[in-house]
């Protein structure tokens, strides 16, 4: 079965998470992605390894499975020229250096466009390609601080800044980069025109906070720090400590609140004029619960939850139609749902030497497509010889370039997937 992007060739100069995740999407949707890495050790994500993993540790494989590795020093005139020659065969070019860096080597958009007018060229950076701050270096937590994301979490206005506990902006800009590239490819197929894409971590951060950013730009409304509570303002949309852990509940509407109260044996709360705005609570329509004395309601609910088990309430509340989930660690959630039939999650497995690297796919599933590109990540320079031969660089010339440190070519066997490897629903 064919995959959506079969026939698309991508040259990817990116490293770490954001750019490699963008090209990982493209590779898993069928594109031929050629990952260009420095010959002296490859990109930084290859370094987090133990002896059994060689130069393809799990973190690297998860972002680079299905790609070809070309170990090439773009800083050398020979390396840059060979990459420009390969660009003649490419549909997409991705880089995530600071603005101006690739231009030093004649690999910027204008240079590539001059030889490949319909190229789709995506630059991923921290701050974008324009403006006084564009040359600054960026890491995920630094951009979280800059854009206000660190001040979105926390229990009260004076709480210390609190970052999201994983590289959320790196991941988001990778997703947006992939979306923008696929859209540009569609436009090119329709109109024959290439495209330059400026994707930045700052833009991705603002998209993650899109409703809040829009509210401030439009009305000057600063977001409130609401901790683990829901955004509706309902006093029963919160995270409660139970006898065996924590439970997140979203009883936002009067109907949901009534079901919650019945489950907790607190039906009288629905008629308590001190607790609720009863006129709004009993009005027809789809509004949210409006507290009259929020602290009083929250106190009553917290006391009720404290004597009950989160696991039991999770089952009972969901059965009653009230969204609820016991707070879990990531590993606990993944173990619980693995093969249990509770969720239909994709199971992408990548063959990597003598081991198998697993992920939960791309965040969506196609009903009809060719499944994952189950081949794992190549060793550094594994495709160098084959790719350079396409542009007329022979074996002896590659060996000479390798001795000069311009390229690295390895003869590792391809990481072909086992015949039984496929995507399965867990």
Coordinates of C-alpha atoms in Angstrom, one line a residue:
X1 CA 0.0 0.0 0.0
X2 CA 1.4 3.4 -0.9
X3 CA 2.2 6.2 1.5
X4 CA 1.2 9.8 1.1
X5 CA 4.6 11.3 0.5
X6 CA 6.3 8.6 -1.6
X7 CA 8.4 10.1 -4.3
X8 CA 9.3 13.2 -2.2
X9 CA 13.0 13.7 -1.4
X10 CA 14.0 15.8 1.6
X11 CA 17.4 17.2 2.5
X12 CA 17.5 17.7 6.3
X13 CA 20.3 19.7 7.9
X14 CA 18.5 20.0 11.2
X15 CA 19.6 18.6 14.6
X16 CA 18.3 17.8 18.1
X17 CA 14.4 17.8 18.3
X18 CA 12.5 20.4 16.4
X19 CA 13.8 19.9 12.8
X20 CA 14.4 16.2 13.1
X21 CA 10.8 15.7 14.3
X22 CA 9.5 17.7 11.3
X23 CA 11.4 15.4 8.9
X24 CA 10.5 12.3 11.0
X25 CA 6.8 13.1 10.1
X26 CA 7.8 13.3 6.4
X27 CA 9.8 10.1 6.6
X28 CA 7.0 8.1 8.2
X29 CA 4.6 9.4 5.6
X30 CA 6.8 8.0 2.9
X31 CA 9.3 10.7 1.9
X32 CA 12.9 9.8 1.4
X33 CA 14.7 11.9 4.1
X34 CA 18.4 12.4 3.8
X35 CA 19.8 13.5 7.1
X36 CA 23.0 15.5 6.7
X37 CA 25.3 15.3 9.8
X38 CA 28.9 16.4 10.6
X39 CA 31.3 13.6 9.8
X40 CA 33.1 13.9 13.2
X41 CA 30.6 12.2 15.4
X42 CA 27.3 13.2 13.9
X43 CA 24.6 15.3 15.5
X44 CA 24.4 15.8 19.3
X45 CA 21.5 13.3 19.8
X46 CA 23.8 10.4 18.8
X47 CA 25.9 11.0 22.0
X48 CA 23.3 9.8 24.6
X49 CA 24.2 6.2 24.2
X50 CA 25.4 3.1 26.0
X51 CA 27.7 0.5 24.5
X52 CA 24.9 -1.7 23.2
X53 CA 23.3 1.1 21.3
X54 CA 26.3 2.1 19.2
X55 CA 25.8 5.5 17.6
X56 CA 22.0 5.1 17.4
X57 CA 20.6 5.5 20.9
X58 CA 16.9 5.2 21.5
X59 CA 16.4 9.0 21.7
X60 CA 18.1 9.4 18.3
X61 CA 16.2 6.5 16.7
X62 CA 12.8 7.9 17.9
X63 CA 13.4 11.1 15.9
X64 CA 15.3 9.7 13.0
X65 CA 14.0 6.3 12.1
X66 CA 13.5 5.7 8.4
X67 CA 16.0 8.4 7.3
X68 CA 19.2 8.0 5.4
X69 CA 22.5 9.3 6.9
X70 CA 24.9 11.4 4.8
X71 CA 27.9 12.5 6.8
X72 CA 29.1 15.6 5.2
X73 CA 31.0 18.7 6.4
X74 CA 28.9 21.6 5.0
X75 CA 31.6 24.1 6.2
X76 CA 34.0 22.8 3.6
X77 CA 33.7 24.1 0.0
X78 CA 33.6 20.5 -1.3
X79 CA 30.9 19.5 1.2
X80 CA 28.7 22.5 0.4
X81 CA 29.1 22.0 -3.3
X82 CA 28.1 18.3 -3.1
X83 CA 25.1 19.3 -1.1
X84 CA 24.1 21.8 -3.7
X85 CA 24.4 19.1 -6.3
X86 CA 22.1 16.9 -4.3
X87 CA 19.6 19.8 -3.9
X88 CA 19.0 19.5 -7.6
X89 CA 17.3 16.2 -6.9
X90 CA 15.4 17.3 -3.8
X91 CA 11.8 18.6 -3.2
X92 CA 12.3 19.9 0.4
X93 CA 15.2 21.4 2.2
X94 CA 15.2 21.8 6.0
X95 CA 17.7 23.6 8.3
X96 CA 17.5 24.8 11.9
X97 CA 20.7 26.9 12.4
X98 CA 20.7 30.4 13.6
X99 CA 19.7 32.9 10.9
X100 CA 22.6 33.6 8.6
X101 CA 24.7 30.5 9.3
X102 CA 23.8 28.4 6.2
X103 CA 24.3 31.5 4.0
X104 CA 28.0 31.4 4.9
X105 CA 28.2 28.1 3.0
X106 CA 25.9 29.0 0.1
X107 CA 23.1 26.8 1.4
X108 CA 20.5 29.5 2.2
X109 CA 17.1 29.7 0.5
X110 CA 18.2 32.1 -2.2
X111 CA 21.2 29.9 -3.1
X112 CA 19.2 26.7 -3.2
X113 CA 16.3 28.4 -5.1
X114 CA 18.8 29.6 -7.8
X115 CA 19.5 26.0 -8.7
X116 CA 16.1 24.5 -7.7
X117 CA 13.4 27.1 -8.3
X118 CA 10.5 25.0 -7.0
X119 CA 12.2 24.0 -3.7
X120 CA 10.2 24.0 -0.5
X121 CA 12.7 25.4 2.0
X122 CA 11.9 25.4 5.7
X123 CA 14.0 27.3 8.2
X124 CA 13.3 26.4 11.9
X125 CA 14.8 28.8 14.5
X126 CA 14.2 30.1 18.0
X127 CA 13.1 33.6 17.2
X128 CA 12.4 33.6 13.4
X129 CA 14.4 35.1 10.6
X130 CA 13.6 38.8 11.1
X131 CA 14.0 41.2 14.0
X132 CA 16.6 42.3 16.5
X133 CA 16.3 39.1 18.5
X134 CA 16.6 36.7 15.5
X135 CA 20.2 36.0 16.1
X136 CA 19.8 34.8 19.7
X137 CA 20.2 31.2 20.6
X138 CA 17.2 29.4 21.9
X139 CA 16.3 26.4 24.1
X140 CA 12.8 25.2 25.0
X141 CA 12.8 26.4 28.6
X142 CA 14.3 29.8 27.5
X143 CA 11.4 30.3 25.0
X144 CA 8.9 29.2 27.6
X145 CA 10.3 32.0 29.9
X146 CA 10.3 34.6 27.2
X147 CA 6.8 34.0 25.9
X148 CA 5.0 33.9 29.3
X149 CA 4.4 30.1 29.2
X150 CA 6.2 29.7 32.5
X151 CA 3.7 32.1 34.1
X152 CA 0.7 30.2 32.8
X153 CA 1.2 27.4 35.3
X154 CA 1.2 27.7 39.1
X155 CA -1.4 27.9 41.8
X156 CA -1.5 31.7 42.4
X157 CA -0.2 35.0 40.8
X158 CA 2.9 35.1 43.0
X159 CA 4.0 31.5 42.6
X160 CA 7.5 31.0 41.1
X161 CA 7.6 30.4 37.3
X162 CA 7.0 26.8 36.4
X163 CA 8.0 25.3 33.0
X164 CA 6.2 22.6 31.2
X165 CA 8.1 19.4 32.2
X166 CA 9.0 18.3 28.7
X167 CA 10.3 20.1 25.5
X168 CA 6.8 21.1 24.4
X169 CA 7.8 24.0 22.2
X170 CA 10.5 21.9 20.3
X171 CA 7.8 19.3 19.6
X172 CA 5.2 21.8 18.6
X173 CA 7.5 23.6 16.1
X174 CA 8.4 20.2 14.6
X175 CA 4.7 19.4 14.1
X176 CA 4.0 22.9 12.6
X177 CA 7.1 22.6 10.4
X178 CA 5.8 19.3 9.0
X179 CA 2.3 20.8 8.4
X180 CA 3.7 23.8 6.6
X181 CA 6.0 21.6 4.4
X182 CA 3.1 19.3 3.4
X183 CA 0.9 22.3 2.6
X184 CA 3.7 23.9 0.5
X185 CA 4.1 20.6 -1.4
X186 CA 0.4 20.5 -2.2
X187 CA 0.7 24.1 -3.5
X188 CA 3.7 23.2 -5.6
X189 CA 1.8 20.2 -7.1
X190 CA -1.0 22.6 -8.0
X191 CA 0.8 25.7 -9.1
X192 CA 4.4 24.6 -9.6
X193 CA 5.7 27.1 -7.2
X194 CA 8.3 26.6 -4.4
X195 CA 8.1 28.2 -1.0
X196 CA 10.2 29.6 1.8
X197 CA 8.9 28.7 5.3
X198 CA 10.0 30.6 8.5
X199 CA 9.0 28.4 11.5
X200 CA 10.1 29.5 14.9
X201 CA 9.9 28.3 18.5
X202 CA 8.3 31.7 19.5
X203 CA 5.5 31.2 16.9
X204 CA 5.0 27.7 18.1
X205 CA 4.8 28.8 21.7
X206 CA 2.1 31.4 20.9
X207 CA 0.1 28.8 19.0
X208 CA 0.2 26.5 22.1
X209 CA -1.3 29.4 24.0
X210 CA -3.4 30.5 21.1
X211 CA -6.7 31.4 22.9
X212 CA -4.9 33.2 25.6
X213 CA -2.6 35.1 23.2
X214 CA -5.6 36.1 21.1
X215 CA -7.5 37.3 24.2
X216 CA -4.7 39.6 25.2
X217 CA -4.1 40.9 21.7
X218 CA -7.8 41.7 21.4
X219 CA -8.9 42.7 24.8
X220 CA -5.7 43.1 26.9
X221 CA -6.8 40.2 29.1
X222 CA -3.9 38.5 30.9
X223 CA -4.3 34.8 31.6
X224 CA -4.9 33.8 35.2
X225 CA -2.7 31.2 36.8
X226 CA -5.2 28.5 37.8
X227 CA -2.9 25.6 38.8
X228 CA -4.6 22.2 38.2
X229 CA -8.1 23.6 37.8
X230 CA -10.0 23.7 34.5
X231 CA -10.4 26.8 32.4
X232 CA -14.2 27.1 32.7
X233 CA -14.3 28.5 36.2
X234 CA -16.5 25.7 37.5
X235 CA -15.7 24.9 41.1
X236 CA -15.9 21.2 40.2
X237 CA -13.3 21.4 37.4
X238 CA -10.3 20.7 39.5
X239 CA -7.7 18.1 40.6
X240 CA -8.6 16.6 44.0
X241 CA -6.5 14.6 46.5
X242 CA -8.0 11.3 47.3
X243 CA -7.1 8.6 49.8
X244 CA -5.0 6.7 47.1
X245 CA -3.8 9.6 44.9
X246 CA -5.1 12.4 42.8
X247 CA -8.1 12.7 40.6
X248 CA -8.8 15.3 37.8
X249 CA -12.5 16.0 37.4
X250 CA -14.3 18.2 34.8
X251 CA -17.9 18.7 36.1
X252 CA -18.3 21.9 34.1
X253 CA -22.1 22.0 33.4
X254 CA -25.0 21.8 35.8
X255 CA -25.9 18.4 34.5
X256 CA -22.3 17.1 35.1
X257 CA -22.3 18.8 38.6
X258 CA -25.5 17.0 39.5
X259 CA -24.0 13.7 38.6
X260 CA -20.9 14.4 40.5
X261 CA -22.9 15.4 43.6
X262 CA -25.0 12.2 43.4
X263 CA -21.8 10.1 43.1
X264 CA -20.4 11.8 46.2
X265 CA -23.7 11.6 48.1
X266 CA -23.9 15.4 48.2
X267 CA -27.1 16.1 46.3
X268 CA -28.0 18.9 48.7
X269 CA -25.2 21.0 47.3
X270 CA -27.3 21.4 44.1
X271 CA -29.9 23.3 46.2
X272 CA -27.5 25.3 48.3
X273 CA -27.8 29.0 47.6
X274 CA -24.6 29.8 49.5
X275 CA -22.7 27.4 47.2
X276 CA -24.2 28.1 43.7
X277 CA -25.9 30.8 41.7
X278 CA -29.1 28.7 41.6
X279 CA -30.8 30.8 38.9
X280 CA -27.9 30.2 36.5
X281 CA -27.6 26.6 37.7
X282 CA -31.3 25.8 36.9
X283 CA -31.6 27.9 33.8
X284 CA -32.1 26.1 30.4
X285 CA -29.1 26.2 28.1
X286 CA -25.5 25.1 28.0
X287 CA -23.8 27.3 30.5
X288 CA -21.2 26.4 33.1
X289 CA -21.6 26.1 36.8
X290 CA -21.3 29.6 38.5
X291 CA -20.3 29.5 42.2
X292 CA -21.6 32.0 44.6
X293 CA -19.0 31.2 47.3
X294 CA -16.3 29.3 45.4
X295 CA -14.1 28.7 48.5
X296 CA -17.0 27.1 50.3
X297 CA -17.9 24.8 47.3
X298 CA -14.3 23.8 46.8
X299 CA -13.8 23.1 50.5
X300 CA -16.8 20.8 50.5
X301 CA -15.7 18.9 47.4
X302 CA -12.1 18.5 48.7
X303 CA -13.3 17.1 51.9
X304 CA -15.6 14.6 50.1
X305 CA -12.8 13.5 47.7
X306 CA -10.2 13.1 50.5
X307 CA -12.1 10.1 52.0
X308 CA -12.6 8.3 48.7
X309 CA -10.4 6.3 46.3
X310 CA -9.4 7.9 43.0
X311 CA -9.4 4.6 41.1
X312 CA -13.0 3.9 42.2
X313 CA -14.2 7.4 41.5
X314 CA -12.6 7.4 38.0
X315 CA -14.7 4.4 37.0
X316 CA -17.9 5.6 38.6
X317 CA -17.7 9.2 37.4
X318 CA -17.0 8.2 33.8
X319 CA -19.8 5.7 33.8
X320 CA -22.1 8.6 35.0
X321 CA -20.9 10.9 32.2
X322 CA -18.5 13.1 34.2
X323 CA -15.0 13.3 32.7
X324 CA -12.5 12.1 35.2
X325 CA -9.0 10.6 35.3
X326 CA -6.7 9.4 38.0
X327 CA -3.3 11.2 37.9
X328 CA -0.7 8.8 36.5
X329 CA 2.9 8.9 35.6
X330 CA 3.7 8.5 31.9
X331 CA 5.2 5.1 32.4
X332 CA 2.1 4.0 34.4
X333 CA -0.2 5.2 31.6
X334 CA 1.8 3.5 28.9
X335 CA 2.0 0.2 30.7
X336 CA -1.7 0.3 31.5
X337 CA -2.8 0.9 28.0
X338 CA -0.3 -1.4 26.3
X339 CA -2.2 -4.2 24.7
X340 CA -5.2 -3.8 27.1
X341 CA -7.8 -2.7 24.5
X342 CA -8.6 0.4 26.5
X343 CA -7.3 2.7 23.7
X344 CA -6.6 2.2 20.0
X345 CA -3.1 3.7 19.9
X346 CA -0.7 3.1 17.0
X347 CA 2.3 1.0 17.8
X348 CA 5.2 2.0 15.7
X349 CA 8.2 -0.4 16.1
X350 CA 11.6 0.4 14.5
X351 CA 14.2 -2.3 14.0
X352 CA 17.5 -1.1 15.3
X353 CA 20.4 -3.6 15.2
X354 CA 19.5 -6.2 17.8
X355 CA 16.7 -4.2 19.5
X356 CA 13.4 -2.7 18.7
X357 CA 12.5 1.0 19.4
X358 CA 8.8 1.6 20.1
X359 CA 6.8 4.8 19.8
X360 CA 3.1 5.6 19.7
X361 CA 3.1 6.9 16.2
X362 CA 2.5 10.4 14.8
X363 CA -0.5 11.6 16.8
X364 CA -3.0 10.4 14.3
X365 CA -3.8 7.3 12.2
X366 CA -4.7 6.9 8.5
X367 CA -7.4 4.4 7.7
X368 CA -5.6 3.4 4.5
X369 CA -1.8 3.9 4.1
X370 CA 1.3 1.8 4.2
X371 CA 2.0 1.8 7.9
X372 CA 5.2 3.0 9.5
X373 CA 8.5 3.1 7.8
X374 CA 9.8 0.5 10.2
X375 CA 13.4 0.7 9.3
X376 CA 15.4 2.2 12.1
X377 CA 18.0 5.0 12.1
X378 CA 21.1 4.5 10.0
X379 CA 24.6 4.6 11.5
X380 CA 26.5 7.8 10.8
X381 CA 27.4 8.0 7.1
X382 CA 25.7 4.8 6.2
X383 CA 24.3 6.2 2.9
X384 CA 27.2 8.6 2.1
X385 CA 28.7 6.4 -0.6
X386 CA 25.4 5.6 -2.3
X387 CA 24.2 9.2 -2.2
X388 CA 27.4 10.8 -3.5
X389 CA 27.6 8.2 -6.3
X390 CA 24.3 9.8 -7.6
X391 CA 26.2 13.0 -8.3
X392 CA 29.2 11.3 -9.8
X393 CA 31.5 11.0 -6.9
X394 CA 33.2 7.7 -7.2
X395 CA 34.4 5.3 -4.5
X396 CA 38.0 6.5 -4.6
X397 CA 37.0 10.1 -4.4
X398 CA 34.8 9.4 -1.4
X399 CA 37.7 7.6 0.3
X400 CA 39.9 10.7 -0.3
X401 CA 37.2 13.0 1.0
X402 CA 36.9 10.8 4.0
X403 CA 40.6 11.0 4.7
X404 CA 40.4 14.8 4.5
X405 CA 37.5 14.8 7.0
X406 CA 35.0 16.2 4.5
X407 CA 32.8 13.1 4.6
X408 CA 32.3 9.9 6.5
X409 CA 31.2 6.7 4.8
X410 CA 30.5 3.5 6.7
X411 CA 29.6 0.1 5.4
X412 CA 27.1 -0.9 8.1
X413 CA 24.4 -3.2 6.9
X414 CA 21.0 -1.5 6.5
X415 CA 18.7 -1.8 9.4
X416 CA 15.9 -3.7 7.6
X417 CA 12.7 -4.4 9.6
X418 CA 11.8 -8.0 10.4
X419 CA 9.2 -9.4 8.0
X420 CA 6.6 -9.5 10.8
X421 CA 7.1 -5.8 11.8
X422 CA 3.9 -3.8 11.5
X423 CA 1.8 -1.2 13.2
X424 CA -0.7 -2.7 15.5
X425 CA -3.4 -1.2 17.7
X426 CA -2.8 -1.5 21.4

